[in-house]
Amino acid sequence: PVKSFDPIGIPARTGLIVLANGAVPVSGVKQFVDYVKKSPGKYAFGSFGSGTTAHFAGELVLARTGIDMTHVPYKGSAPAMTDLIGGQIPFSVDTVAAAIPQIKNGKIKAVAVTTAKRSSLLPDVPTFAEAGFKDIDMDTWLIVVGPKGMPANVKAKLEATLAEVAAAPDVQEKMKAQGFDPAYANSAAAATLIRQEMPVMKKLADSAHITAD
């Protein structure tokens, strides 16, 4: 699907989530959208970098809900989370995996996940779709890849090994403990997913003027 690598498989996925500083008076999607719409351009959302999945998810939320916020890119999740907790930014978009510890200790609030279904790891956090924004569905997947043009037998062996490891109960428990949902997909399914998402992401990148760091 791309020039430089071939997918071997996807062992797990994790949702993306819109987060709020604990002092921001929003709870759920409707309050979040109404709160930001009252002051177009006043608020900012952080992400773990320009051109990252969190950035794309944030811009998708803006486009689908009609709200206006400024994107603040950070060099990683940790500094973005630190500023969100400290109140330097009112909102951010991050992975469910990164957000769970801070949500559970009460330092930040979850607004909504950006996936079509609720996360099994945060079942009490709503989706944007539940509030009527059904075109918001974006997550992050872990993907194992190899160099383009691998011998077929080598790729087959790697794919079989990944499938075996991803199915192991102890591995799945470790993935869940890190905030990831086990969601194995073979090389063909991974290639299809890339082909499907590339034009969608390109359109969003063009409309939101997204560039990589």
PDB file of C-alpha atoms in Angstrom:
ATOM      1  CA  PRO A   1       0.000   0.000   0.000  1.00  0.00           C
ATOM      2  CA  VAL A   2       2.970   2.323   0.378  1.00  0.00           C
ATOM      3  CA  LYS A   3       6.294   2.476  -1.392  1.00  0.00           C
ATOM      4  CA  SER A   4       8.611   1.803   1.522  1.00  0.00           C
ATOM      5  CA  PHE A   5       7.077  -1.069   3.508  1.00  0.00           C
ATOM      6  CA  ASP A   6       4.695  -4.003   3.540  1.00  0.00           C
ATOM      7  CA  PRO A   7       2.283  -4.548   6.447  1.00  0.00           C
ATOM      8  CA  ILE A   8       2.601  -7.785   8.375  1.00  0.00           C
ATOM      9  CA  GLY A   9      -0.351  -7.274  10.688  1.00  0.00           C
ATOM     10  CA  ILE A  10      -2.065  -5.208  13.353  1.00  0.00           C
ATOM     11  CA  PRO A  11      -1.979  -6.704  16.870  1.00  0.00           C
ATOM     12  CA  ALA A  12      -3.912  -4.013  18.753  1.00  0.00           C
ATOM     13  CA  ARG A  13      -5.665  -0.673  18.567  1.00  0.00           C
ATOM     14  CA  THR A  14      -6.389   2.143  20.990  1.00  0.00           C
ATOM     15  CA  GLY A  15      -8.974   4.863  20.763  1.00  0.00           C
ATOM     16  CA  LEU A  16      -8.349   8.573  20.755  1.00  0.00           C
ATOM     17  CA  ILE A  17     -10.062  10.791  23.267  1.00  0.00           C
ATOM     18  CA  VAL A  18     -10.865  14.472  23.749  1.00  0.00           C
ATOM     19  CA  LEU A  19      -9.792  15.583  27.218  1.00  0.00           C
ATOM     20  CA  ALA A  20     -10.453  18.658  29.333  1.00  0.00           C
ATOM     21  CA  ASN A  21      -8.637  20.308  32.207  1.00  0.00           C
ATOM     22  CA  GLY A  22     -10.439  19.560  35.451  1.00  0.00           C
ATOM     23  CA  ALA A  23     -11.522  23.176  35.930  1.00  0.00           C
ATOM     24  CA  VAL A  24     -13.191  23.537  32.514  1.00  0.00           C
ATOM     25  CA  PRO A  25     -16.973  23.414  33.039  1.00  0.00           C
ATOM     26  CA  VAL A  26     -17.826  20.766  30.464  1.00  0.00           C
ATOM     27  CA  SER A  27     -19.092  17.232  30.794  1.00  0.00           C
ATOM     28  CA  GLY A  28     -19.876  15.247  27.686  1.00  0.00           C
ATOM     29  CA  VAL A  29     -20.160  16.172  24.057  1.00  0.00           C
ATOM     30  CA  LYS A  30     -23.030  18.683  24.096  1.00  0.00           C
ATOM     31  CA  GLN A  31     -21.536  20.839  26.840  1.00  0.00           C
ATOM     32  CA  PHE A  32     -18.142  20.704  25.134  1.00  0.00           C
ATOM     33  CA  VAL A  33     -19.502  21.794  21.746  1.00  0.00           C
ATOM     34  CA  ASP A  34     -21.743  24.507  23.230  1.00  0.00           C
ATOM     35  CA  TYR A  35     -18.934  25.819  25.442  1.00  0.00           C
ATOM     36  CA  VAL A  36     -16.447  26.186  22.597  1.00  0.00           C
ATOM     37  CA  LYS A  37     -19.012  27.566  20.140  1.00  0.00           C
ATOM     38  CA  LYS A  38     -19.746  30.485  22.473  1.00  0.00           C
ATOM     39  CA  SER A  39     -16.200  31.787  21.946  1.00  0.00           C
ATOM     40  CA  PRO A  40     -14.942  30.860  18.463  1.00  0.00           C
ATOM     41  CA  GLY A  41     -11.155  30.759  18.265  1.00  0.00           C
ATOM     42  CA  LYS A  42     -10.675  31.458  21.970  1.00  0.00           C
ATOM     43  CA  TYR A  43      -9.715  27.975  23.065  1.00  0.00           C
ATOM     44  CA  ALA A  44      -6.888  25.644  22.096  1.00  0.00           C
ATOM     45  CA  PHE A  45      -6.423  21.912  22.014  1.00  0.00           C
ATOM     46  CA  GLY A  46      -3.106  20.175  22.384  1.00  0.00           C
ATOM     47  CA  SER A  47      -1.853  17.030  20.704  1.00  0.00           C
ATOM     48  CA  PHE A  48       1.325  14.964  20.816  1.00  0.00           C
ATOM     49  CA  GLY A  49       2.573  16.501  17.580  1.00  0.00           C
ATOM     50  CA  SER A  50       1.684  18.099  14.293  1.00  0.00           C
ATOM     51  CA  GLY A  51       0.524  15.514  11.779  1.00  0.00           C
ATOM     52  CA  THR A  52      -0.050  12.833  14.422  1.00  0.00           C
ATOM     53  CA  THR A  53      -3.232  10.823  14.827  1.00  0.00           C
ATOM     54  CA  ALA A  54      -4.225  13.040  17.754  1.00  0.00           C
ATOM     55  CA  HIS A  55      -3.886  16.117  15.547  1.00  0.00           C
ATOM     56  CA  PHE A  56      -5.975  14.503  12.808  1.00  0.00           C
ATOM     57  CA  ALA A  57      -8.616  13.415  15.322  1.00  0.00           C
ATOM     58  CA  GLY A  58      -8.821  16.916  16.743  1.00  0.00           C
ATOM     59  CA  GLU A  59      -9.227  18.488  13.321  1.00  0.00           C
ATOM     60  CA  LEU A  60     -11.884  15.883  12.461  1.00  0.00           C
ATOM     61  CA  VAL A  61     -13.827  16.857  15.579  1.00  0.00           C
ATOM     62  CA  LEU A  62     -13.602  20.544  14.629  1.00  0.00           C
ATOM     63  CA  ALA A  63     -14.764  19.867  11.097  1.00  0.00           C
ATOM     64  CA  ARG A  64     -17.695  17.650  12.060  1.00  0.00           C
ATOM     65  CA  THR A  65     -18.961  19.696  15.018  1.00  0.00           C
ATOM     66  CA  GLY A  66     -18.395  23.141  13.501  1.00  0.00           C
ATOM     67  CA  ILE A  67     -16.358  24.429  16.428  1.00  0.00           C
ATOM     68  CA  ASP A  68     -13.252  26.603  16.119  1.00  0.00           C
ATOM     69  CA  MET A  69     -10.139  25.963  18.191  1.00  0.00           C
ATOM     70  CA  THR A  70      -6.415  26.498  17.749  1.00  0.00           C
ATOM     71  CA  HIS A  71      -4.158  23.464  17.572  1.00  0.00           C
ATOM     72  CA  VAL A  72      -1.100  23.461  19.834  1.00  0.00           C
ATOM     73  CA  PRO A  73       1.372  20.714  18.891  1.00  0.00           C
ATOM     74  CA  TYR A  74       3.647  19.261  21.557  1.00  0.00           C
ATOM     75  CA  LYS A  75       6.681  17.055  21.188  1.00  0.00           C
ATOM     76  CA  GLY A  76       5.061  14.009  22.682  1.00  0.00           C
ATOM     77  CA  SER A  77       2.139  13.045  24.881  1.00  0.00           C
ATOM     78  CA  ALA A  78       3.845  13.735  28.213  1.00  0.00           C
ATOM     79  CA  PRO A  79       4.365  17.500  27.762  1.00  0.00           C
ATOM     80  CA  ALA A  80       0.859  17.899  26.336  1.00  0.00           C
ATOM     81  CA  MET A  81      -0.610  16.057  29.298  1.00  0.00           C
ATOM     82  CA  THR A  82       1.461  18.117  31.737  1.00  0.00           C
ATOM     83  CA  ASP A  83       0.135  21.378  30.296  1.00  0.00           C
ATOM     84  CA  LEU A  84      -3.433  20.053  30.238  1.00  0.00           C
ATOM     85  CA  ILE A  85      -3.229  19.096  33.913  1.00  0.00           C
ATOM     86  CA  GLY A  86      -1.618  22.439  34.735  1.00  0.00           C
ATOM     87  CA  GLY A  87      -4.258  24.447  32.885  1.00  0.00           C
ATOM     88  CA  GLN A  88      -1.933  25.911  30.248  1.00  0.00           C
ATOM     89  CA  ILE A  89      -4.306  24.430  27.659  1.00  0.00           C
ATOM     90  CA  PRO A  90      -8.005  23.721  28.311  1.00  0.00           C
ATOM     91  CA  PHE A  91      -8.337  20.718  26.009  1.00  0.00           C
ATOM     92  CA  SER A  92      -6.230  18.065  24.330  1.00  0.00           C
ATOM     93  CA  VAL A  93      -6.561  14.959  22.199  1.00  0.00           C
ATOM     94  CA  ASP A  94      -4.578  11.896  23.200  1.00  0.00           C
ATOM     95  CA  THR A  95      -4.762   8.131  23.110  1.00  0.00           C
ATOM     96  CA  VAL A  96      -6.967   6.264  25.534  1.00  0.00           C
ATOM     97  CA  ALA A  97      -3.842   4.420  26.639  1.00  0.00           C
ATOM     98  CA  ALA A  98      -2.125   7.646  27.710  1.00  0.00           C
ATOM     99  CA  ALA A  99      -5.236   9.204  29.232  1.00  0.00           C
ATOM    100  CA  ILE A 100      -6.485   6.385  31.467  1.00  0.00           C
ATOM    101  CA  PRO A 101      -4.109   6.948  34.441  1.00  0.00           C
ATOM    102  CA  GLN A 102      -4.792  10.686  34.568  1.00  0.00           C
ATOM    103  CA  ILE A 103      -8.558  10.235  34.215  1.00  0.00           C
ATOM    104  CA  LYS A 104      -8.631   7.663  36.991  1.00  0.00           C
ATOM    105  CA  ASN A 105      -6.680   9.864  39.395  1.00  0.00           C
ATOM    106  CA  GLY A 106      -9.042  12.770  38.695  1.00  0.00           C
ATOM    107  CA  LYS A 107      -6.488  15.168  37.236  1.00  0.00           C
ATOM    108  CA  ILE A 108      -8.320  15.570  33.906  1.00  0.00           C
ATOM    109  CA  LYS A 109     -11.791  14.936  32.506  1.00  0.00           C
ATOM    110  CA  ALA A 110     -12.809  12.796  29.556  1.00  0.00           C
ATOM    111  CA  VAL A 111     -15.120  14.540  27.090  1.00  0.00           C
ATOM    112  CA  ALA A 112     -15.629  11.790  24.501  1.00  0.00           C
ATOM    113  CA  VAL A 113     -13.788   9.174  22.502  1.00  0.00           C
ATOM    114  CA  THR A 114     -13.341   9.731  18.769  1.00  0.00           C
ATOM    115  CA  THR A 115     -14.263   6.172  17.824  1.00  0.00           C
ATOM    116  CA  ALA A 116     -17.677   4.977  16.637  1.00  0.00           C
ATOM    117  CA  LYS A 117     -18.048   2.739  19.694  1.00  0.00           C
ATOM    118  CA  ARG A 118     -17.159   3.286  23.331  1.00  0.00           C
ATOM    119  CA  SER A 119     -13.808   2.007  24.501  1.00  0.00           C
ATOM    120  CA  SER A 120     -13.936  -1.204  26.509  1.00  0.00           C
ATOM    121  CA  LEU A 121     -11.236   0.368  28.667  1.00  0.00           C
ATOM    122  CA  LEU A 122     -13.347   3.468  29.428  1.00  0.00           C
ATOM    123  CA  PRO A 123     -16.923   2.240  29.079  1.00  0.00           C
ATOM    124  CA  ASP A 124     -18.429   5.267  30.834  1.00  0.00           C
ATOM    125  CA  VAL A 125     -16.982   7.770  28.335  1.00  0.00           C
ATOM    126  CA  PRO A 126     -19.424   8.583  25.498  1.00  0.00           C
ATOM    127  CA  THR A 127     -18.771   8.812  21.773  1.00  0.00           C
ATOM    128  CA  PHE A 128     -19.432  11.784  19.520  1.00  0.00           C
ATOM    129  CA  ALA A 129     -21.778   9.543  17.550  1.00  0.00           C
ATOM    130  CA  GLU A 130     -24.068   9.266  20.581  1.00  0.00           C
ATOM    131  CA  ALA A 131     -24.528  13.039  20.415  1.00  0.00           C
ATOM    132  CA  GLY A 132     -25.375  12.939  16.710  1.00  0.00           C
ATOM    133  CA  PHE A 133     -21.927  13.424  15.178  1.00  0.00           C
ATOM    134  CA  LYS A 134     -21.787  10.093  13.388  1.00  0.00           C
ATOM    135  CA  ASP A 135     -18.934  10.899  10.997  1.00  0.00           C
ATOM    136  CA  ILE A 136     -16.340  10.996  13.789  1.00  0.00           C
ATOM    137  CA  ASP A 137     -14.535   7.665  13.910  1.00  0.00           C
ATOM    138  CA  MET A 138     -10.772   7.612  14.326  1.00  0.00           C
ATOM    139  CA  ASP A 139      -8.378   5.545  16.390  1.00  0.00           C
ATOM    140  CA  THR A 140      -4.718   4.565  16.523  1.00  0.00           C
ATOM    141  CA  TRP A 141      -3.467   1.123  15.584  1.00  0.00           C
ATOM    142  CA  LEU A 142      -0.230  -0.630  16.288  1.00  0.00           C
ATOM    143  CA  ILE A 143       1.079  -2.090  13.053  1.00  0.00           C
ATOM    144  CA  VAL A 144       4.009  -4.388  12.384  1.00  0.00           C
ATOM    145  CA  VAL A 145       5.659  -3.805   9.017  1.00  0.00           C
ATOM    146  CA  GLY A 146       8.591  -5.115   7.030  1.00  0.00           C
ATOM    147  CA  PRO A 147      10.626  -3.830   4.094  1.00  0.00           C
ATOM    148  CA  LYS A 148       8.958  -3.654   0.714  1.00  0.00           C
ATOM    149  CA  GLY A 149       9.575  -6.743  -1.389  1.00  0.00           C
ATOM    150  CA  MET A 150      10.143  -9.260   1.381  1.00  0.00           C
ATOM    151  CA  PRO A 151      10.294 -12.880   0.202  1.00  0.00           C
ATOM    152  CA  ALA A 152       6.810 -14.396   0.444  1.00  0.00           C
ATOM    153  CA  ASN A 153       7.934 -17.159   2.798  1.00  0.00           C
ATOM    154  CA  VAL A 154       9.530 -14.648   5.170  1.00  0.00           C
ATOM    155  CA  LYS A 155       6.415 -12.480   5.255  1.00  0.00           C
ATOM    156  CA  ALA A 156       4.213 -15.536   5.808  1.00  0.00           C
ATOM    157  CA  LYS A 157       6.371 -16.676   8.722  1.00  0.00           C
ATOM    158  CA  LEU A 158       6.320 -13.242  10.334  1.00  0.00           C
ATOM    159  CA  GLU A 159       2.572 -12.967   9.870  1.00  0.00           C
ATOM    160  CA  ALA A 160       1.942 -16.400  11.406  1.00  0.00           C
ATOM    161  CA  THR A 161       4.192 -15.588  14.363  1.00  0.00           C
ATOM    162  CA  LEU A 162       2.463 -12.250  14.964  1.00  0.00           C
ATOM    163  CA  ALA A 163      -0.954 -13.929  14.847  1.00  0.00           C
ATOM    164  CA  GLU A 164       0.175 -16.518  17.392  1.00  0.00           C
ATOM    165  CA  VAL A 165       1.651 -13.939  19.751  1.00  0.00           C
ATOM    166  CA  ALA A 166      -1.336 -11.584  19.448  1.00  0.00           C
ATOM    167  CA  ALA A 167      -3.713 -14.426  20.350  1.00  0.00           C
ATOM    168  CA  ALA A 168      -1.845 -15.411  23.500  1.00  0.00           C
ATOM    169  CA  PRO A 169      -3.958 -14.599  26.602  1.00  0.00           C
ATOM    170  CA  ASP A 170      -1.014 -13.267  28.594  1.00  0.00           C
ATOM    171  CA  VAL A 171      -0.019 -10.958  25.746  1.00  0.00           C
ATOM    172  CA  GLN A 172      -3.590  -9.703  25.428  1.00  0.00           C
ATOM    173  CA  GLU A 173      -3.740  -8.979  29.147  1.00  0.00           C
ATOM    174  CA  LYS A 174      -0.505  -7.025  28.910  1.00  0.00           C
ATOM    175  CA  MET A 175      -1.878  -5.027  25.967  1.00  0.00           C
ATOM    176  CA  LYS A 176      -5.040  -4.217  27.919  1.00  0.00           C
ATOM    177  CA  ALA A 177      -2.955  -3.172  30.919  1.00  0.00           C
ATOM    178  CA  GLN A 178      -1.180  -0.676  28.656  1.00  0.00           C
ATOM    179  CA  GLY A 179      -4.511   0.701  27.378  1.00  0.00           C
ATOM    180  CA  PHE A 180      -4.712  -1.192  24.095  1.00  0.00           C
ATOM    181  CA  ASP A 181      -7.569  -3.313  22.771  1.00  0.00           C
ATOM    182  CA  PRO A 182      -6.363  -6.596  21.240  1.00  0.00           C
ATOM    183  CA  ALA A 183      -7.644  -6.439  17.655  1.00  0.00           C
ATOM    184  CA  TYR A 184      -5.581  -8.679  15.426  1.00  0.00           C
ATOM    185  CA  ALA A 185      -5.755  -8.041  11.679  1.00  0.00           C
ATOM    186  CA  ASN A 186      -3.662  -9.957   9.139  1.00  0.00           C
ATOM    187  CA  SER A 187      -1.513  -8.388   6.444  1.00  0.00           C
ATOM    188  CA  ALA A 188      -4.333  -8.215   3.878  1.00  0.00           C
ATOM    189  CA  ALA A 189      -6.706  -6.540   6.328  1.00  0.00           C
ATOM    190  CA  ALA A 190      -3.984  -4.105   7.394  1.00  0.00           C
ATOM    191  CA  ALA A 191      -3.267  -3.219   3.763  1.00  0.00           C
ATOM    192  CA  THR A 192      -6.968  -2.644   3.123  1.00  0.00           C
ATOM    193  CA  LEU A 193      -7.217  -0.399   6.163  1.00  0.00           C
ATOM    194  CA  ILE A 194      -4.298   1.703   4.957  1.00  0.00           C
ATOM    195  CA  ARG A 195      -5.797   2.017   1.465  1.00  0.00           C
ATOM    196  CA  GLN A 196      -9.135   3.084   2.901  1.00  0.00           C
ATOM    197  CA  GLU A 197      -7.737   5.617   5.341  1.00  0.00           C
ATOM    198  CA  MET A 198      -5.124   7.292   3.156  1.00  0.00           C
ATOM    199  CA  PRO A 199      -7.574   9.293   0.973  1.00  0.00           C
ATOM    200  CA  VAL A 200      -9.651  10.246   4.011  1.00  0.00           C
ATOM    201  CA  MET A 201      -6.585  11.499   5.853  1.00  0.00           C
ATOM    202  CA  LYS A 202      -5.301  13.313   2.770  1.00  0.00           C
ATOM    203  CA  LYS A 203      -8.591  15.165   2.391  1.00  0.00           C
ATOM    204  CA  LEU A 204      -8.535  16.161   6.060  1.00  0.00           C
ATOM    205  CA  ALA A 205      -4.867  17.189   5.856  1.00  0.00           C
ATOM    206  CA  ASP A 206      -5.586  19.390   2.849  1.00  0.00           C
ATOM    207  CA  SER A 207      -8.641  21.052   4.366  1.00  0.00           C
ATOM    208  CA  ALA A 208      -7.033  21.645   7.773  1.00  0.00           C
ATOM    209  CA  HIS A 209      -3.560  22.437   6.358  1.00  0.00           C
ATOM    210  CA  ILE A 210      -1.989  19.662   8.434  1.00  0.00           C
ATOM    211  CA  THR A 211       1.744  19.127   8.033  1.00  0.00           C
ATOM    212  CA  ALA A 212       4.139  16.836   9.878  1.00  0.00           C
ATOM    213  CA  ASP A 213       6.730  18.225  12.303  1.00  0.00           C
TER     214      ASP A 213
END
